mmCIF file of C-alpha atoms in Angstrom:
data_model
loop_
_atom_site.group_PDB
_atom_site.id
_atom_site.type_symbol
_atom_site.label_atom_id
_atom_site.label_comp_id
_atom_site.label_asym_id
_atom_site.label_seq_id
_atom_site.Cartn_x
_atom_site.Cartn_y
_atom_site.Cartn_z
ATOM 1 C CA MET R 331 -19.283 -4.147 -12.199
ATOM 2 C CA LYS R 332 -17.392 -3.433 -15.390
ATOM 3 C CA GLN R 333 -14.534 -5.807 -15.997
ATOM 4 C CA ASP R 334 -11.202 -4.052 -16.367
ATOM 5 C CA VAL R 335 -8.785 -4.887 -19.138
ATOM 6 C CA GLN R 336 -6.122 -5.534 -16.547
ATOM 7 C CA PRO R 337 -7.526 -7.268 -13.471
ATOM 8 C CA LEU R 338 -7.556 -5.232 -10.290
ATOM 9 C CA ILE R 339 -4.979 -6.328 -7.729
ATOM 10 C CA VAL R 340 -7.524 -6.239 -4.933
ATOM 11 C CA ASN R 341 -10.959 -7.770 -4.787
ATOM 12 C CA VAL R 342 -12.789 -4.546 -3.972
ATOM 13 C CA LYS R 343 -15.935 -6.275 -2.770
ATOM 14 C CA ARG R 344 -13.987 -8.392 -0.327
ATOM 15 C CA TYR R 345 -11.963 -5.374 0.777
ATOM 16 C CA THR R 346 -15.122 -3.365 1.476
ATOM 17 C CA LEU R 347 -16.681 -6.229 3.384
ATOM 18 C CA VAL R 348 -13.627 -6.824 5.554
ATOM 19 C CA ARG R 349 -13.170 -3.093 6.126
ATOM 20 C CA ASN R 350 -16.725 -2.706 7.408
ATOM 21 C CA LEU R 351 -16.424 -5.807 9.557
ATOM 22 C CA VAL R 352 -13.163 -4.552 11.076
ATOM 23 C CA PHE R 353 -14.627 -1.127 11.876
ATOM 24 C CA GLY R 354 -17.661 -2.681 13.544
ATOM 25 C CA TRP R 355 -15.551 -5.262 15.355
ATOM 26 C CA LEU R 356 -13.115 -2.654 16.724
ATOM 27 C CA THR R 357 -15.988 -0.450 17.863
ATOM 28 C CA VAL R 358 -17.339 -3.339 19.931
ATOM 29 C CA VAL R 359 -13.840 -4.071 21.267
ATOM 30 C CA LEU R 360 -13.446 -0.421 22.261
ATOM 31 C CA PHE R 361 -16.743 -0.439 24.134
ATOM 32 C CA ALA R 362 -16.059 -3.765 25.822
ATOM 33 C CA GLY R 363 -12.545 -2.624 26.704
ATOM 34 C CA PHE R 364 -13.905 0.267 28.715
ATOM 35 C CA LEU R 365 -17.058 -1.356 30.089
ATOM 36 C CA LEU R 366 -16.096 -4.901 31.056
ATOM 37 C CA ASN R 367 -15.304 -5.174 34.737
ATOM 38 C CA PHE R 368 -12.518 -7.232 36.263
ATOM 39 C CA PRO R 369 -11.126 -7.538 39.801
ATOM 40 C CA LYS R 370 -9.146 -4.484 40.778
ATOM 41 C CA ILE R 371 -5.381 -4.882 40.477
ATOM 42 C CA ASN R 372 -2.961 -3.044 42.721
ATOM 43 C CA ILE R 373 -0.990 -0.184 41.080
ATOM 44 C CA LEU R 374 -2.413 -1.036 37.656
ATOM 45 C CA GLU R 375 -6.046 -0.230 38.476
ATOM 46 C CA HIS R 376 -7.848 0.754 35.262
ATOM 47 C CA THR R 377 -4.612 0.904 33.261
ATOM 48 C CA ALA R 378 -4.841 -2.891 33.043
ATOM 49 C CA ARG R 379 -7.268 -2.100 30.227
ATOM 50 C CA ASN R 380 -4.289 -1.004 28.170
ATOM 51 C CA LEU R 381 -3.759 -4.719 27.666
ATOM 52 C CA TYR R 382 -6.481 -4.437 25.021
ATOM 53 C CA PHE R 383 -4.775 -1.575 23.185
ATOM 54 C CA HIS R 384 -1.037 -1.549 23.835
ATOM 55 C CA VAL R 385 -0.323 -5.275 23.499
ATOM 56 C CA PRO R 386 -2.232 -5.860 20.208
ATOM 57 C CA MET R 387 0.015 -3.186 18.639
ATOM 58 C CA TRP R 388 2.926 -5.594 18.996
ATOM 59 C CA PHE R 389 0.992 -8.595 17.725
ATOM 60 C CA THR R 390 0.010 -6.490 14.744
ATOM 61 C CA MET R 391 3.557 -5.333 14.137
ATOM 62 C CA MET R 392 4.704 -8.936 14.207
ATOM 63 C CA ALA R 393 1.960 -10.016 11.787
ATOM 64 C CA ALA R 394 2.904 -7.120 9.497
ATOM 65 C CA ALA R 395 6.571 -8.115 9.610
ATOM 66 C CA PHE R 396 5.712 -11.657 8.549
ATOM 67 C CA VAL R 397 3.466 -10.434 5.729
ATOM 68 C CA SER R 398 6.245 -8.113 4.607
ATOM 69 C CA GLY R 399 8.890 -10.840 4.825
ATOM 70 C CA TYR R 400 6.688 -13.276 2.896
ATOM 71 C CA HIS R 401 6.335 -10.832 0.021
ATOM 72 C CA SER R 402 10.059 -10.084 0.112
ATOM 73 C CA LEU R 403 10.693 -13.783 -0.301
ATOM 74 C CA LYS R 404 8.343 -13.761 -3.278
ATOM 75 C CA VAL R 405 10.257 -10.784 -4.720
ATOM 76 C CA LEU R 406 13.413 -12.876 -4.683
ATOM 77 C CA GLN R 407 11.592 -15.785 -6.308
ATOM 78 C CA THR R 408 9.656 -13.922 -8.992
ATOM 79 C CA GLY R 409 10.906 -10.311 -9.199
ATOM 80 C CA ASP R 410 7.289 -9.175 -9.353
ATOM 81 C CA PRO R 411 7.047 -5.393 -8.697
ATOM 82 C CA LEU R 412 3.678 -5.861 -6.988
ATOM 83 C CA ARG R 413 5.359 -8.107 -4.400
ATOM 84 C CA ASP R 414 7.896 -5.375 -3.824
ATOM 85 C CA ILE R 415 5.119 -2.850 -3.253
ATOM 86 C CA ARG R 416 3.350 -5.216 -0.860
ATOM 87 C CA ALA R 417 6.550 -5.847 1.127
ATOM 88 C CA LEU R 418 7.229 -2.117 1.422
ATOM 89 C CA GLN R 419 3.693 -1.190 2.472
ATOM 90 C CA ALA R 420 3.442 -4.015 5.020
ATOM 91 C CA ALA R 421 6.737 -2.869 6.512
ATOM 92 C CA ARG R 422 5.495 0.712 6.628
ATOM 93 C CA ILE R 423 2.260 -0.178 8.418
ATOM 94 C CA GLY R 424 4.166 -2.562 10.712
ATOM 95 C CA THR R 425 6.527 0.248 11.685
ATOM 96 C CA PHE R 426 3.518 2.484 12.202
ATOM 97 C CA PHE R 427 2.035 -0.005 14.684
ATOM 98 C CA GLY R 428 5.454 -0.358 16.328
ATOM 99 C CA ILE R 429 5.651 3.381 16.900
ATOM 100 C CA LEU R 430 2.117 3.339 18.321
ATOM 101 C CA GLY R 431 3.049 0.451 20.621
ATOM 102 C CA LEU R 432 6.149 2.234 21.820
ATOM 103 C CA SER R 433 4.408 5.551 22.502
ATOM 104 C CA THR R 434 1.425 3.950 24.231
ATOM 105 C CA GLY R 435 3.881 1.965 26.364
ATOM 106 C CA ILE R 436 5.714 5.146 27.331
ATOM 107 C CA VAL R 437 2.497 6.832 28.466
ATOM 108 C CA TRP R 438 1.284 3.727 30.296
ATOM 109 C CA SER R 439 4.492 3.272 32.278
ATOM 110 C CA ARG R 440 4.906 6.979 32.993
ATOM 111 C CA PHE R 441 1.583 7.219 34.820
ATOM 112 C CA THR R 442 1.568 3.771 36.364
ATOM 113 C CA TRP R 443 5.000 2.695 37.553
ATOM 114 C CA TYR R 444 6.984 5.927 37.270
ATOM 115 C CA VAL R 445 4.556 8.154 39.138
ATOM 116 C CA GLY R 446 6.369 10.910 41.000
ATOM 117 C CA THR R 447 9.658 10.236 39.263
ATOM 118 C CA ASP R 448 9.286 12.266 36.063
ATOM 119 C CA VAL R 449 10.703 9.267 34.190
ATOM 120 C CA TRP R 450 9.346 8.838 30.663
ATOM 121 C CA TRP R 451 11.978 6.384 29.507
ATOM 122 C CA ASN R 452 13.547 3.867 31.870
ATOM 123 C CA PHE R 453 15.542 1.702 29.441
ATOM 124 C CA ASP R 454 13.298 -1.287 29.887
ATOM 125 C CA PRO R 455 14.961 -4.049 27.831
ATOM 126 C CA ARG R 456 11.870 -4.420 25.697
ATOM 127 C CA GLN R 457 11.816 -0.699 24.963
ATOM 128 C CA ILE R 458 15.445 -0.773 23.857
ATOM 129 C CA MET R 459 15.081 -3.888 21.691
ATOM 130 C CA VAL R 460 11.928 -2.546 20.071
ATOM 131 C CA SER R 461 13.692 0.720 19.309
ATOM 132 C CA ILE R 462 16.458 -1.264 17.630
ATOM 133 C CA GLN R 463 13.834 -3.135 15.598
ATOM 134 C CA LEU R 464 12.260 0.154 14.515
ATOM 135 C CA LEU R 465 15.708 1.440 13.537
ATOM 136 C CA ILE R 466 16.217 -1.704 11.441
ATOM 137 C CA TYR R 467 12.998 -0.906 9.592
ATOM 138 C CA GLY R 468 14.166 2.708 9.277
ATOM 139 C CA GLY R 469 17.303 1.271 7.680
ATOM 140 C CA TYR R 470 15.120 -0.688 5.268
ATOM 141 C CA PHE R 471 13.344 2.458 4.100
ATOM 142 C CA VAL R 472 16.618 4.378 3.770
ATOM 143 C CA LEU R 473 18.238 1.487 1.905
ATOM 144 C CA ARG R 474 15.403 1.507 -0.612
ATOM 145 C CA SER R 475 15.876 5.185 -1.333
ATOM 146 C CA ALA R 476 19.559 4.571 -2.120
ATOM 147 C CA PHE R 477 18.776 2.770 -5.396
ATOM 148 C CA ASP R 478 17.676 4.272 -8.680
ATOM 149 C CA GLU R 479 17.294 1.005 -10.503
ATOM 150 C CA PRO R 480 13.977 -0.616 -9.430
ATOM 151 C CA ASN R 481 15.031 -4.251 -9.890
ATOM 152 C CA ARG R 482 18.191 -3.887 -7.852
ATOM 153 C CA ARG R 483 16.266 -1.971 -5.210
ATOM 154 C CA ALA R 484 13.590 -4.652 -4.996
ATOM 155 C CA LYS R 485 16.049 -7.545 -4.705
ATOM 156 C CA ILE R 486 18.584 -6.045 -2.314
ATOM 157 C CA SER R 487 16.003 -4.479 -0.025
ATOM 158 C CA ALA R 488 14.109 -7.801 -0.002
ATOM 159 C CA VAL R 489 17.194 -9.493 1.441
ATOM 160 C CA PHE R 490 17.481 -6.797 4.084
ATOM 161 C CA ASN R 491 13.764 -7.083 4.864
ATOM 162 C CA LEU R 492 14.128 -10.823 5.406
ATOM 163 C CA PHE R 493 16.865 -10.068 7.912
ATOM 164 C CA ALA R 494 14.553 -7.556 9.630
ATOM 165 C CA MET R 495 11.825 -10.187 9.877
ATOM 166 C CA THR R 496 14.211 -12.757 11.318
ATOM 167 C CA ALA R 497 15.544 -10.332 13.913
ATOM 168 C CA LEU R 498 12.080 -9.306 15.105
ATOM 169 C CA PRO R 499 11.038 -12.338 17.209
ATOM 170 C CA PHE R 500 14.383 -12.277 18.996
ATOM 171 C CA LEU R 501 14.363 -8.563 19.696
ATOM 172 C CA LEU R 502 10.696 -8.465 20.715
ATOM 173 C CA TYR R 503 10.382 -11.736 22.583
ATOM 174 C CA VAL R 504 13.464 -13.830 23.213
ATOM 175 C CA ILE R 505 15.971 -11.289 24.514
ATOM 176 C CA PRO R 506 13.598 -9.180 26.672
ATOM 177 C CA ARG R 507 12.432 -12.340 28.404
ATOM 178 C CA GLN R 508 15.948 -13.011 29.647
ATOM 179 C CA MET R 509 16.270 -9.671 31.393
ATOM 180 C CA GLU R 510 14.681 -7.870 34.271
ATOM 181 C CA SER R 511 11.777 -5.901 32.937
ATOM 182 C CA LEU R 512 8.444 -4.329 33.662
ATOM 183 C CA HIS R 513 6.829 -6.720 31.219
ATOM 184 C CA PRO R 514 5.245 -10.042 32.116
ATOM 185 C CA GLY R 515 7.237 -13.133 31.288
ATOM 186 C CA ALA R 516 10.545 -11.418 31.965
ATOM 187 C CA GLU R 517 13.083 -12.729 34.459
ATOM 188 C CA GLY R 518 11.304 -13.242 37.756
ATOM 189 C CA ASN R 519 7.986 -12.041 36.381
ATOM 190 C CA PRO R 520 5.132 -14.489 35.945
ATOM 191 C CA ALA R 521 4.001 -15.014 32.376
ATOM 192 C CA PHE R 522 0.920 -13.397 30.928
ATOM 193 C CA SER R 523 -1.189 -16.514 31.455
ATOM 194 C CA GLN R 524 -0.508 -16.571 35.195
ATOM 195 C CA ILE R 525 -1.446 -12.998 36.036
ATOM 196 C CA THR R 526 -4.233 -12.126 33.640
ATOM 197 C CA HIS R 527 -7.769 -12.618 34.812
ATOM 198 C CA PRO R 528 -9.673 -14.949 32.450
ATOM 199 C CA VAL R 529 -12.392 -12.372 31.890
ATOM 200 C CA MET R 530 -9.866 -10.034 30.255
ATOM 201 C CA ARG R 531 -9.244 -12.572 27.525
ATOM 202 C CA LEU R 532 -12.804 -11.978 26.299
ATOM 203 C CA VAL R 533 -11.626 -8.592 25.064
ATOM 204 C CA PHE R 534 -7.910 -9.195 24.618
ATOM 205 C CA TYR R 535 -8.083 -11.864 21.910
ATOM 206 C CA PRO R 536 -10.776 -10.074 19.883
ATOM 207 C CA ALA R 537 -8.677 -6.900 20.168
ATOM 208 C CA ILE R 538 -5.700 -8.699 18.612
ATOM 209 C CA ILE R 539 -7.883 -9.972 15.773
ATOM 210 C CA GLY R 540 -9.410 -6.527 15.323
ATOM 211 C CA PHE R 541 -6.111 -4.677 15.143
ATOM 212 C CA ILE R 542 -4.605 -7.218 12.766
ATOM 213 C CA GLY R 543 -7.749 -6.686 10.665
ATOM 214 C CA LEU R 544 -7.139 -2.949 10.856
ATOM 215 C CA PHE R 545 -3.600 -3.581 9.641
ATOM 216 C CA TRP R 546 -5.008 -5.476 6.678
ATOM 217 C CA VAL R 547 -7.371 -2.629 5.812
ATOM 218 C CA LEU R 548 -4.744 0.118 6.045
ATOM 219 C CA TYR R 549 -2.187 -2.015 4.234
ATOM 220 C CA THR R 550 -4.532 -2.961 1.392
ATOM 221 C CA GLN R 551 -5.573 0.656 1.036
ATOM 222 C CA ARG R 552 -1.961 1.741 0.637
ATOM 223 C CA VAL R 553 -1.110 -1.128 -1.712
ATOM 224 C CA ARG R 554 -3.945 -0.025 -3.975
ATOM 225 C CA VAL R 555 -2.678 3.549 -4.049
ATOM 226 C CA ALA R 556 0.956 2.466 -4.461
ATOM 227 C CA TRP R 557 0.084 0.106 -7.314
ATOM 228 C CA LEU R 558 -1.861 2.861 -9.045
ATOM 229 C CA LYS R 559 1.108 5.165 -8.618
ATOM 230 C CA TYR R 560 3.428 2.498 -10.022
ATOM 231 C CA ARG R 561 1.283 2.080 -13.101
ATOM 232 C CA VAL R 562 1.214 5.803 -13.740
ATOM 233 C CA THR R 563 4.783 6.791 -12.837
ATOM 234 C CA GLN R 564 6.724 3.474 -12.785
ATOM 235 C CA ASP R 565 7.824 4.371 -9.268
ATOM 236 C CA SER R 566 7.182 1.819 -6.519
ATOM 237 C CA GLU R 567 8.236 4.040 -3.614
ATOM 238 C CA MET R 568 5.480 5.495 -1.478
ATOM 239 C CA MET M 1430 16.132 17.390 46.557
ATOM 240 C CA LYS M 1431 18.533 16.041 49.210
ATOM 241 C CA THR M 1432 16.114 16.533 52.062
ATOM 242 C CA SER M 1433 13.396 14.705 50.212
ATOM 243 C CA LEU M 1434 15.833 11.863 49.552
ATOM 244 C CA ALA M 1435 16.234 11.317 53.280
ATOM 245 C CA ALA M 1436 12.478 11.427 53.665
ATOM 246 C CA LEU M 1437 12.212 8.906 50.872
ATOM 247 C CA PHE M 1438 14.477 6.445 52.628
ATOM 248 C CA GLN M 1439 12.477 6.856 55.800
ATOM 249 C CA ASP M 1440 9.276 6.293 53.889
ATOM 250 C CA ALA M 1441 10.738 3.276 52.160
ATOM 251 C CA SER M 1442 11.923 1.646 55.350
ATOM 252 C CA GLN M 1443 8.540 2.256 56.912
ATOM 253 C CA ALA M 1444 6.870 0.766 53.906
ATOM 254 C CA ILE M 1445 9.054 -2.325 54.073
ATOM 255 C CA LEU M 1446 8.294 -2.627 57.763
ATOM 256 C CA ALA M 1447 4.583 -2.301 57.091
ATOM 257 C CA ASP M 1448 4.829 -4.868 54.328
ATOM 258 C CA SER M 1449 6.602 -7.445 56.444
ATOM 259 C CA THR M 1450 3.927 -7.175 59.086
ATOM 260 C CA THR M 1451 1.076 -7.723 56.655
ATOM 261 C CA ALA M 1452 1.897 -11.322 55.793
ATOM 262 C CA ASN M 1453 3.365 -11.947 52.349
ATOM 263 C CA THR M 1454 4.146 -8.983 50.170
ATOM 264 C CA VAL M 1455 2.291 -8.617 46.943
ATOM 265 C CA SER M 1456 3.350 -11.192 44.443
ATOM 266 C CA THR M 1457 2.042 -9.961 41.117
ATOM 267 C CA ALA M 1458 4.569 -9.263 38.419
ATOM 268 C CA TYR M 1459 4.701 -5.533 38.688
ATOM 269 C CA ASP M 1460 4.427 -5.052 42.415
ATOM 270 C CA SER M 1461 7.441 -7.116 43.400
ATOM 271 C CA LEU M 1462 9.797 -5.252 41.106
ATOM 272 C CA TRP M 1463 8.321 -1.827 41.280
ATOM 273 C CA SER M 1464 7.050 -1.524 44.828
ATOM 274 C CA GLY M 1465 9.139 1.619 45.126
ATOM 275 C CA ALA M 1466 6.991 3.274 42.566
ATOM 276 C CA ASP M 1467 4.085 3.862 44.906
ATOM 277 C CA ILE M 1468 6.230 5.987 47.190
ATOM 278 C CA PRO M 1469 6.020 9.408 45.568
ATOM 279 C CA THR M 1470 9.406 11.066 45.358
ATOM 280 C CA GLN M 1471 7.899 14.434 44.567
ATOM 281 C CA ALA M 1472 4.536 16.091 44.762
ATOM 282 C CA PRO M 1473 2.313 14.942 41.899
ATOM 283 C CA SER M 1474 2.341 17.395 39.020
ATOM 284 C CA ALA M 1475 -0.883 18.761 37.577
ATOM 285 C CA LEU M 1476 -0.621 16.265 34.720
ATOM 286 C CA GLU M 1477 -0.240 13.392 37.153
ATOM 287 C CA GLN M 1478 -3.158 14.550 39.226
ATOM 288 C CA VAL M 1479 -5.360 14.314 36.156
ATOM 289 C CA MET M 1480 -3.925 11.021 34.930
ATOM 290 C CA LEU M 1481 -4.140 9.298 38.320
ATOM 291 C CA SER M 1482 -7.672 10.384 39.134
ATOM 292 C CA ASP M 1483 -10.602 7.974 38.802
ATOM 293 C CA GLU M 1484 -8.406 4.902 39.200
ATOM 294 C CA LYS M 1485 -6.135 5.916 36.304
ATOM 295 C CA ILE M 1486 -8.821 5.588 33.657
ATOM 296 C CA PHE M 1487 -7.392 8.625 31.851
ATOM 297 C CA VAL M 1488 -4.197 6.703 31.144
ATOM 298 C CA VAL M 1489 -6.304 4.299 29.102
ATOM 299 C CA LEU M 1490 -7.993 7.235 27.385
ATOM 300 C CA ALA M 1491 -4.580 8.718 26.529
ATOM 301 C CA VAL M 1492 -3.430 5.408 25.069
ATOM 302 C CA VAL M 1493 -6.561 5.076 22.945
ATOM 303 C CA LEU M 1494 -6.215 8.671 21.764
ATOM 304 C CA ILE M 1495 -2.584 8.081 20.749
ATOM 305 C CA ILE M 1496 -3.687 5.151 18.600
ATOM 306 C CA TRP M 1497 -6.571 7.149 17.157
ATOM 307 C CA THR M 1498 -4.290 10.103 16.344
ATOM 308 C CA GLY M 1499 -1.842 7.728 14.683
ATOM 309 C CA ILE M 1500 -4.564 6.241 12.498
ATOM 310 C CA ILE M 1501 -5.755 9.719 11.497
ATOM 311 C CA ILE M 1502 -2.238 10.798 10.518
ATOM 312 C CA LEU M 1503 -1.706 7.594 8.516
ATOM 313 C CA VAL M 1504 -4.990 7.950 6.640
ATOM 314 C CA LEU M 1505 -4.231 11.602 5.871
ATOM 315 C CA ARG M 1506 -0.816 10.617 4.490
ATOM 316 C CA THR M 1507 -2.344 7.873 2.359
ATOM 317 C CA ASP M 1508 -4.865 10.421 1.117
ATOM 318 C CA ARG M 1509 -2.094 12.823 0.135
ATOM 319 C CA HIS M 1510 -0.400 10.089 -1.892
ATOM 320 C CA LEU M 1511 -3.722 9.326 -3.556
ATOM 321 C CA GLN M 1512 -4.160 12.980 -4.466
ATOM 322 C CA ARG M 1513 -0.703 13.058 -6.052
ATOM 323 C CA VAL M 1514 -1.503 9.948 -8.085
ATOM 324 C CA GLU M 1515 -4.804 11.451 -9.155
ATOM 325 C CA ARG M 1516 -3.008 14.591 -10.262
ATOM 326 C CA SER M 1517 -0.460 12.706 -12.336
ATOM 327 C CA VAL M 1518 -3.239 10.590 -13.832
ATOM 328 C CA ALA M 1519 -5.005 13.790 -14.855
ATOM 329 C CA GLU M 1520 -1.771 15.171 -16.333
ATOM 330 C CA ASN M 1521 -0.511 12.061 -18.092
ATOM 331 C CA ILE M 1522 -3.589 10.276 -19.317
ATOM 332 C CA PRO M 1523 -5.832 12.029 -21.798
ATOM 333 C CA LEU M 1524 -9.531 12.156 -21.068
ATOM 334 C CA GLY M 1525 -11.576 9.237 -22.331
ATOM 335 C CA ASP M 1526 -8.658 6.823 -22.259
ATOM 336 C CA ASP M 1527 -9.932 4.263 -19.785
ATOM 337 C CA ASP M 1528 -7.196 1.741 -20.401
ATOM 338 C CA LEU M 1529 -4.971 2.857 -17.528
#
């Protein structure tokens, strides 16, 4: 491979390898998720399989938030525009997985617990808190667009992004656990470890790894495009 | 709606009665809180009939399809950004200048 004058920001060989691994891995997870049998659960029935798809969305969003917050911290330390681009793209993909988690949760609950009620949204504490978290990230994107001067934008939005990262564990985990909810681990509900059949972990943990890998692929892809755009137009927004 | 409400209460009380006779009620997370959910308050709609058939496997399919659709939309958006960058590269950087 020809060596560039300016080094590439991403090791393309490693990216390609990880991308292929993730695609293969997720294909296996998808198959196993539908094929692996477990004891039938009342009310849930087959929808228990959504554990492999709905729950990893939130793990991925959390991982993305920490990646984003880490790069925001680096922005404050170094002022490097690449860090700013990384923080923004990680936040974007994290929000993307959050929206997927929210919409899959809506469909799951509608046809499992709210059958015959026509209820699509029941103000489950976790739903509300997650919506707030998504609004905080919406605020981050809007805040960025309010600045014309790139350095100011990078620094001020990095501070806001650190706040968003700090709020996330509380809004997604701590507060919903104190309230009555459809989710495991909430008030009066047994925790995940008590109600999940061990055989489901064979798919659940690989699914988390797979979706976090998918986050990495999508995020790296966008960082590459955004960095290219920055070098051509001096604009880090994307 | 009001008539069905009365029927619902009757159903619910019968269900509670039936539950108390069959030893302990279900104790998994969802059942204890949402036992009311398996008493239909209205006739299942066409959508529900599809989603609830075959032990609700189509709910899982719907969830997977939502994720898949999301990924497609994201990749298409990334692609559009890439196209814009490619266009401005073509406009701003003369041919043969490899030093981007």
